[in-house]
PDB file of C-alpha atoms in Angstrom:
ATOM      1  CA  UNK A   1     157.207 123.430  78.026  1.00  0.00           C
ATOM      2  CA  UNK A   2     153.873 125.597  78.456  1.00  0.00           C
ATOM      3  CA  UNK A   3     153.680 128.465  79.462  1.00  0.00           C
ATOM      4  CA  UNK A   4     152.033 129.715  83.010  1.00  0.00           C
ATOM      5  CA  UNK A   5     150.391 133.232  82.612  1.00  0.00           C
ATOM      6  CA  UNK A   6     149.591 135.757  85.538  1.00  0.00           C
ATOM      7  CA  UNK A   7     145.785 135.232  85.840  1.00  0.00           C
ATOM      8  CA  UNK A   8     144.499 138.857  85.169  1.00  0.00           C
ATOM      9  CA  UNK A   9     141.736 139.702  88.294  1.00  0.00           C
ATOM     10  CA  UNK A  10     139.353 142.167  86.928  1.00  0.00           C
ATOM     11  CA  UNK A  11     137.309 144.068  89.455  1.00  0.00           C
ATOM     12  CA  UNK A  12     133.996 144.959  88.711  1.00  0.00           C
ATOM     13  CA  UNK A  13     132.385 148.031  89.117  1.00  0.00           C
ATOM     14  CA  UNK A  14     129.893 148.827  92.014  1.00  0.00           C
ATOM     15  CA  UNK A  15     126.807 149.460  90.533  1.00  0.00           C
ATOM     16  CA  UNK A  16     124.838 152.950  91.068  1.00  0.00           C
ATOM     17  CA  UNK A  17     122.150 151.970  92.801  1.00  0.00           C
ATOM     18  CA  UNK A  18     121.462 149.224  94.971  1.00  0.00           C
ATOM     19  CA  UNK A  19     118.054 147.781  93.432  1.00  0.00           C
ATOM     20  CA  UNK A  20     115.495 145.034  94.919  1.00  0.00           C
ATOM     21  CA  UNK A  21     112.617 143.135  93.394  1.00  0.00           C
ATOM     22  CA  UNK A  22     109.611 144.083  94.907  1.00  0.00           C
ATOM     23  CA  UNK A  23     106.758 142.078  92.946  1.00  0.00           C
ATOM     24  CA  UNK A  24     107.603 139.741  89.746  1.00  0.00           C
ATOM     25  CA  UNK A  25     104.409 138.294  88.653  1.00  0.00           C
ATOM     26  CA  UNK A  26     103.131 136.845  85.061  1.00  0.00           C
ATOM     27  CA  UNK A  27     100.625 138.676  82.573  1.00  0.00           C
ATOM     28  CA  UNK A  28      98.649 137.037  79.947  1.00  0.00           C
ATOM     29  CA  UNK A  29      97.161 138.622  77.415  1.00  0.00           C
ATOM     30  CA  UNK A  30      94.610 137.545  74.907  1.00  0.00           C
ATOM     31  CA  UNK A  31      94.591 138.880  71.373  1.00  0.00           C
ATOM     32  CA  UNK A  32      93.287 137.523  68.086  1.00  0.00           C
ATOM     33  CA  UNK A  33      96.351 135.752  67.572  1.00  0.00           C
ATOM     34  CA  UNK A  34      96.096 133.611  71.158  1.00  0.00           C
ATOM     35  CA  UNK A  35      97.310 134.130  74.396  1.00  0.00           C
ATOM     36  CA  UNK A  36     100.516 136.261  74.778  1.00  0.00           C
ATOM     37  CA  UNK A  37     102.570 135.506  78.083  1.00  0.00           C
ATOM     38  CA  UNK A  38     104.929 138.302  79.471  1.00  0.00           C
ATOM     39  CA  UNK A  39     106.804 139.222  82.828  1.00  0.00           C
ATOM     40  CA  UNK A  40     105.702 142.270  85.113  1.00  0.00           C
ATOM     41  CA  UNK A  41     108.594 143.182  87.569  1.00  0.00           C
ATOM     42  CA  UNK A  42     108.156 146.183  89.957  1.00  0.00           C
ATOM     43  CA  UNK A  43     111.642 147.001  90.627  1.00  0.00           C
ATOM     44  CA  UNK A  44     113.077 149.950  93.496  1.00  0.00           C
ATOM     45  CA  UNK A  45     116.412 151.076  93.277  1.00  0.00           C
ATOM     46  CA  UNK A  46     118.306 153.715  95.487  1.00  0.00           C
ATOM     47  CA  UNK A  47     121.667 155.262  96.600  1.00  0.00           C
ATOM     48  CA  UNK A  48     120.984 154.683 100.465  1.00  0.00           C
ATOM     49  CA  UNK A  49     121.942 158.300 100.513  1.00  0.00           C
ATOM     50  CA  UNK A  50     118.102 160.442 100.086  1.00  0.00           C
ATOM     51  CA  UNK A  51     117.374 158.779  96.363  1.00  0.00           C
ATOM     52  CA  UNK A  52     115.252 156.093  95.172  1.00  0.00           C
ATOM     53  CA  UNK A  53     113.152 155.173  92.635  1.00  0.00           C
ATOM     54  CA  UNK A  54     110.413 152.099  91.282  1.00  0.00           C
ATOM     55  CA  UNK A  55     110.214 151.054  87.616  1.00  0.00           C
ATOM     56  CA  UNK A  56     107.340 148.657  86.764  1.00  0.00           C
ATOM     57  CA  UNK A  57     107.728 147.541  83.383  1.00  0.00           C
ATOM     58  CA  UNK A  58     106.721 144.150  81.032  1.00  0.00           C
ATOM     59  CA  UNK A  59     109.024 141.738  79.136  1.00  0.00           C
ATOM     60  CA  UNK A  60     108.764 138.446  77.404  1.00  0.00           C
ATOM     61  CA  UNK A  61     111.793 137.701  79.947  1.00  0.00           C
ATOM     62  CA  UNK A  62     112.315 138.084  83.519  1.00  0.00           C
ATOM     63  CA  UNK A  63     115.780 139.853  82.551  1.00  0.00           C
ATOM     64  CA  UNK A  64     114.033 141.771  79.922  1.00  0.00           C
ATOM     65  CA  UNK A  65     111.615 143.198  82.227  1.00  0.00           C
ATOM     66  CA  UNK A  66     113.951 143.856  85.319  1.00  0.00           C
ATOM     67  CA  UNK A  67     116.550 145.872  82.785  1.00  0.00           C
ATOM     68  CA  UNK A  68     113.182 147.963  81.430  1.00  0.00           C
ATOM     69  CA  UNK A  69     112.161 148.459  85.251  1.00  0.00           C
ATOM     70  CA  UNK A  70     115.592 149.953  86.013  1.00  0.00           C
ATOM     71  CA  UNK A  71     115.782 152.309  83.654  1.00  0.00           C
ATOM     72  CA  UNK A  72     112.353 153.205  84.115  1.00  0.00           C
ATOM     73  CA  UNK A  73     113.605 153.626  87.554  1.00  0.00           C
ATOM     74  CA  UNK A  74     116.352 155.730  86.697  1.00  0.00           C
ATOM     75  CA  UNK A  75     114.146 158.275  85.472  1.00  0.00           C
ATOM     76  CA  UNK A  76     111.486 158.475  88.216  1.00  0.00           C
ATOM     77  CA  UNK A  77     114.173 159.102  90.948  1.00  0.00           C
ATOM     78  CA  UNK A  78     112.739 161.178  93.889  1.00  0.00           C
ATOM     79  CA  UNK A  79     115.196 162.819  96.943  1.00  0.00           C
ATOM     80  CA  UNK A  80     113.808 162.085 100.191  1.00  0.00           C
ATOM     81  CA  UNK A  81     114.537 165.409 102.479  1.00  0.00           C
ATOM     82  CA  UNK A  82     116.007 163.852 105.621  1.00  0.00           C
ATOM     83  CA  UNK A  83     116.207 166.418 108.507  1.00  0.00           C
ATOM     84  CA  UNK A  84     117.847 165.310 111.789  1.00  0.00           C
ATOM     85  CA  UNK A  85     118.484 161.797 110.624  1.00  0.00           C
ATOM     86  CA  UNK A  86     114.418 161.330 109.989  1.00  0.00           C
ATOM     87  CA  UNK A  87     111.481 162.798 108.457  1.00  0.00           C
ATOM     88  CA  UNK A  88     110.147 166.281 108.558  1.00  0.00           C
ATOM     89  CA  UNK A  89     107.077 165.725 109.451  1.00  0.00           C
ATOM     90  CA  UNK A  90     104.094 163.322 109.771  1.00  0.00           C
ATOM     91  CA  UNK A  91     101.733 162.798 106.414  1.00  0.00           C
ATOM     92  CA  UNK A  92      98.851 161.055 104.958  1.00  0.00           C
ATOM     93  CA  UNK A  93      98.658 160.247 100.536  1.00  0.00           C
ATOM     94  CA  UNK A  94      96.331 158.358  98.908  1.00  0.00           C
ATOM     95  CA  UNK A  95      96.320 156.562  95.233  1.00  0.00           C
ATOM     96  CA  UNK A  96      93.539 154.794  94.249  1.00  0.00           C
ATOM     97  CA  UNK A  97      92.398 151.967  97.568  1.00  0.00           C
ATOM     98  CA  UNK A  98      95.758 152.798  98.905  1.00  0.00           C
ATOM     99  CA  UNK A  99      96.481 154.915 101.816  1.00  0.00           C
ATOM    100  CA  UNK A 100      99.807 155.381 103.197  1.00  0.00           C
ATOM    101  CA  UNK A 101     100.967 157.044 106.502  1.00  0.00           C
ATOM    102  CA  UNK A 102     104.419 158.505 107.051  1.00  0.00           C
ATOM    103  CA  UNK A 103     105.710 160.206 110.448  1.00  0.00           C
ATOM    104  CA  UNK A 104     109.223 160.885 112.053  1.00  0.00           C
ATOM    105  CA  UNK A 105     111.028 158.205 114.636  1.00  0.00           C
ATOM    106  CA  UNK A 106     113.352 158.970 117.219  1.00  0.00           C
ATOM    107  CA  UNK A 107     116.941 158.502 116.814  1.00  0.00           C
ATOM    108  CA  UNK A 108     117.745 155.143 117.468  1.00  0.00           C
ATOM    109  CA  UNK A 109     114.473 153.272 116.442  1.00  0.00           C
ATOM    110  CA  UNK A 110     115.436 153.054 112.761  1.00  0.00           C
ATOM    111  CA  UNK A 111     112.686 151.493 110.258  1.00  0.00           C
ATOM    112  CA  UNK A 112     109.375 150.877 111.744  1.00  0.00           C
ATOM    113  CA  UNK A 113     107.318 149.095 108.720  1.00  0.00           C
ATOM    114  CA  UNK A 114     106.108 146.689 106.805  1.00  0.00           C
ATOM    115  CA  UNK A 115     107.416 145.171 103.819  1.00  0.00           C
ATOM    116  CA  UNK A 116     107.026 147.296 100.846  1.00  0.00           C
ATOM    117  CA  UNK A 117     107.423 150.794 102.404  1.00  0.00           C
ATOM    118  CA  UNK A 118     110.592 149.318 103.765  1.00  0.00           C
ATOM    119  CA  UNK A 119     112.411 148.205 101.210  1.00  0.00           C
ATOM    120  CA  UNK A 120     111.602 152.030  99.580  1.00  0.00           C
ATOM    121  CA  UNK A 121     112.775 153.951 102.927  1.00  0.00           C
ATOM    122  CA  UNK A 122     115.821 151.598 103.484  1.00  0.00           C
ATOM    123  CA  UNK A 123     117.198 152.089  99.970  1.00  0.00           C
ATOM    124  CA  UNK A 124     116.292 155.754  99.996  1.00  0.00           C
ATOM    125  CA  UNK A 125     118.343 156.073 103.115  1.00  0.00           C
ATOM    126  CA  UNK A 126     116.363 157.162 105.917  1.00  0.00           C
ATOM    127  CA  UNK A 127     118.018 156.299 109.058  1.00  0.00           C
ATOM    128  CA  UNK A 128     114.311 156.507 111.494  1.00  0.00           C
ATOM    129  CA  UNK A 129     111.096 156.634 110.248  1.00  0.00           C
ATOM    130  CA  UNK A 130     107.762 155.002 111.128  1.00  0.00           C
ATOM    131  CA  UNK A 131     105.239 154.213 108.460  1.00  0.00           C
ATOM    132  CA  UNK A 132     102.098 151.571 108.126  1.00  0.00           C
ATOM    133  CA  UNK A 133      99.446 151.313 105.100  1.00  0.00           C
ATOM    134  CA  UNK A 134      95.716 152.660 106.505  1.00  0.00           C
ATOM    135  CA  UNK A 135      94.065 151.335 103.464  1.00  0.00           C
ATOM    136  CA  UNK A 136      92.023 148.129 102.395  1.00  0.00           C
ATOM    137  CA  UNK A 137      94.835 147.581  99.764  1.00  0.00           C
ATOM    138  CA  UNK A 138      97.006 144.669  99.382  1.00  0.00           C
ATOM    139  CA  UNK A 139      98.290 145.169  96.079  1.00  0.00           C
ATOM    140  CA  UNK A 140     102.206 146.117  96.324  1.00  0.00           C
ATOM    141  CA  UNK A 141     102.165 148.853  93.352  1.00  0.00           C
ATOM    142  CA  UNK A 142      99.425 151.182  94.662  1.00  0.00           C
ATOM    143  CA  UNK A 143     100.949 151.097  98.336  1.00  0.00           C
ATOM    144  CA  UNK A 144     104.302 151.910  96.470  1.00  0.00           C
ATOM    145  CA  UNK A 145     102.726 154.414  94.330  1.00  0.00           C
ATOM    146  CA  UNK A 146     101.087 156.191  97.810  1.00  0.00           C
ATOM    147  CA  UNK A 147     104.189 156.069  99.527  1.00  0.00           C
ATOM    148  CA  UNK A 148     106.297 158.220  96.386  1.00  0.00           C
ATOM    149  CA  UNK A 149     103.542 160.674  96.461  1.00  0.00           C
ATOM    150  CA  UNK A 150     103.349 161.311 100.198  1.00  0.00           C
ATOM    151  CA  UNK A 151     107.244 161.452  99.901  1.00  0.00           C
ATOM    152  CA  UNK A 152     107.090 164.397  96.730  1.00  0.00           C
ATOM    153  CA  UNK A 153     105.004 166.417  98.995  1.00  0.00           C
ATOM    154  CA  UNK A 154     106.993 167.492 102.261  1.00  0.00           C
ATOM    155  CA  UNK A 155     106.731 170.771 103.109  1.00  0.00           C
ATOM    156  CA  UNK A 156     109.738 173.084 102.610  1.00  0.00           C
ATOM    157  CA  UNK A 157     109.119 175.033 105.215  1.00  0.00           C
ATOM    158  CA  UNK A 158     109.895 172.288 107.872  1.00  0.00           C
ATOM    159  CA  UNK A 159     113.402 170.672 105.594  1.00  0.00           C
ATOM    160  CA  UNK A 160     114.560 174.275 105.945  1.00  0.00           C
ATOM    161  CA  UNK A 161     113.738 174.140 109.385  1.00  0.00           C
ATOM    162  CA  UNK A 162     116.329 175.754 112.180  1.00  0.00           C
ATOM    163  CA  UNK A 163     116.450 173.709 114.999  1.00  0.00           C
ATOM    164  CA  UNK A 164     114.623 174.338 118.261  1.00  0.00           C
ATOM    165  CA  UNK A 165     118.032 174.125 120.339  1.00  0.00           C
ATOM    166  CA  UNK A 166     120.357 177.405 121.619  1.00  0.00           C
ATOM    167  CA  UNK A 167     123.919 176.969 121.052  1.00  0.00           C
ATOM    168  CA  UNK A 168     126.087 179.043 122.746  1.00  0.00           C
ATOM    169  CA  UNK A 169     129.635 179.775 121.825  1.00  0.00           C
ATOM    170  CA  UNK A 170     132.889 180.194 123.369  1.00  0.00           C
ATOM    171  CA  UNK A 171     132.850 183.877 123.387  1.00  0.00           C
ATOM    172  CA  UNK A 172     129.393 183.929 124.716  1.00  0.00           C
ATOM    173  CA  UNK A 173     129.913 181.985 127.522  1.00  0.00           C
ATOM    174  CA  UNK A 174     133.032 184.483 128.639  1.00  0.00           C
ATOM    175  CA  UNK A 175     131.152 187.654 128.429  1.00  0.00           C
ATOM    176  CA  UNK A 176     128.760 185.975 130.599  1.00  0.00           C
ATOM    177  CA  UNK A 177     131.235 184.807 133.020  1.00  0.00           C
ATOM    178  CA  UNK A 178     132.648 188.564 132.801  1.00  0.00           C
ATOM    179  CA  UNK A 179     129.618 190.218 133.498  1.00  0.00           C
ATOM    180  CA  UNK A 180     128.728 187.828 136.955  1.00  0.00           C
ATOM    181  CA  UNK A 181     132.198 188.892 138.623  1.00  0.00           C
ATOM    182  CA  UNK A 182     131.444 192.360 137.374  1.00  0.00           C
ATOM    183  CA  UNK A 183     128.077 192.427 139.395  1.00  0.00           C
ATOM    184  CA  UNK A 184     129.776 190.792 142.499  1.00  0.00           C
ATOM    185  CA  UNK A 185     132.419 193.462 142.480  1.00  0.00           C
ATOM    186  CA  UNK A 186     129.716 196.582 142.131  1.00  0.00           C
ATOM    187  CA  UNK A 187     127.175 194.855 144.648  1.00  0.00           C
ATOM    188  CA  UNK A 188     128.375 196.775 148.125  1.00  0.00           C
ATOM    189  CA  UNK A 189     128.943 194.547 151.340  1.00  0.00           C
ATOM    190  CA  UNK A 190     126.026 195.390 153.897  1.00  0.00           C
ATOM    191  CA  UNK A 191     126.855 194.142 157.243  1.00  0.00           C
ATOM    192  CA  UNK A 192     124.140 193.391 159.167  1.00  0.00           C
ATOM    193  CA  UNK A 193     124.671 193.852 163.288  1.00  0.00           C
ATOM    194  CA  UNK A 194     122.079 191.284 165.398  1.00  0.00           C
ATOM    195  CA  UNK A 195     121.450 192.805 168.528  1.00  0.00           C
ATOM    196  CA  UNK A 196     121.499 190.524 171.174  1.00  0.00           C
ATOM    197  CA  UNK A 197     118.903 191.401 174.262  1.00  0.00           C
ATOM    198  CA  UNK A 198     120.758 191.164 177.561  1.00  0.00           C
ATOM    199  CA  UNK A 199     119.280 189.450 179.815  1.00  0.00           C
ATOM    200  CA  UNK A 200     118.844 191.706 183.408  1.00  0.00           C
ATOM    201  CA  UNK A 201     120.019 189.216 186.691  1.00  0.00           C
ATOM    202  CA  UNK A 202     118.172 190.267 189.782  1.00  0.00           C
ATOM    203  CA  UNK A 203     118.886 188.935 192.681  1.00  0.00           C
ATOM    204  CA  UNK A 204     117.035 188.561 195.558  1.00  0.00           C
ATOM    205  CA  UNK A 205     119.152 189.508 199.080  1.00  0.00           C
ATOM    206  CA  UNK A 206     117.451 187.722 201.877  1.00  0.00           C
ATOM    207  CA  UNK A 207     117.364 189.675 205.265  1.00  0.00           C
ATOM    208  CA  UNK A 208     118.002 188.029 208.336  1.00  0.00           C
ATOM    209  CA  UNK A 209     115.792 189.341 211.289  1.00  0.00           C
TER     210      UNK A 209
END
């Protein structure tokens, strides 16, 4: 008679970062030897919670190269300061032919852009934000290069920023109310009299001749 074991589930283990392939292309290079083929992968990883990070790295494997970019990744992590569920402030970086623009969204419009500098805000966890590349550049790893350097240089004068809005509290809002119905009670009554003009009847007696 065989025996029926209990089929053991194992559960796996989310990983740290949510990661994305952003550009996989092939590289040959020519040496003395002959031609040497490889794998480039640019790679972005992030917490969806104000870190990401991009790893570009070779291999003779696809795998090879997207484990290198990862834990290139790892180490170039960058927090993206998030105040009032966007960006501080607009701003302009360059690298090389690419030129990146980055500028707060109202609440509710969530990602405005294009591929690319998409991918980097959505993983980095930026809830609004409105972006576009102003350069000539097409080339994926100079846009994504522009976009981590305009994102390293926020100021820190507007994340520590207090916000433009008066709140008033409890307490505030009695001493107020205390101070009105101590003003009505001060203020004295004046009663003001109209004077009505009385208008003088004359009449006219007729005399009979």
């Amino acid at each position: 008679m065989a025996f029926k074991g209990k089929s053991r589930k194992f559960k796996r283990e989310k990983p740290e970062f949510d990661q994305q392939i952003v550009d996989l292309s092939r590289v040959t290079r020519v040496t003395a030897g002959g031609k040497q083929l490889s794998f480039r992968a640019l790679l972005i990883i992030g917490d969806r919670k104000g870190r990401v990070g991009y790893g570009l790295e070779k291999g003779k494997d696809v795998q090879i190269a997207v484990n290198k970019a990862y834990n290139h990744a790892k180490k170039n992590m960058i927090t993206i300061p998030i105040v009032y569920d966007t960006l501080p402030h607009k701003i302009t970086a360059k690298f090389k032919a690419a030129k990146v623009m980055v500028k707060p969204a109202p609440a509710g419009s969530g990602i405005i852009a294009g591929s690319v500098i998409r991918t980097v805000l959505e993983l980095g966890g930026v809830p609004n934000a409105s972006a576009r590349v102003i350069g000539r550049s097409n080339n994926k790893i100079t846009n994504v290069k522009a976009l981590f350097i305009a994102l390293q240089s926020f100021k820190k004068e507007a994340i520590n920023r207090k916000p433009k809005t008066k709140t008033t509290s409890n307490s505030q809002i009695l001493e107020n109310k205390e101070e009105i119905i101590s003003e009505k009670e001060v203020q004295p009554v004046v009663i003001v009299e109209k004077k009505v003009a009385k208008k003088k009847v004359v009449k006219k007696v007729e005399t009979k001749k």
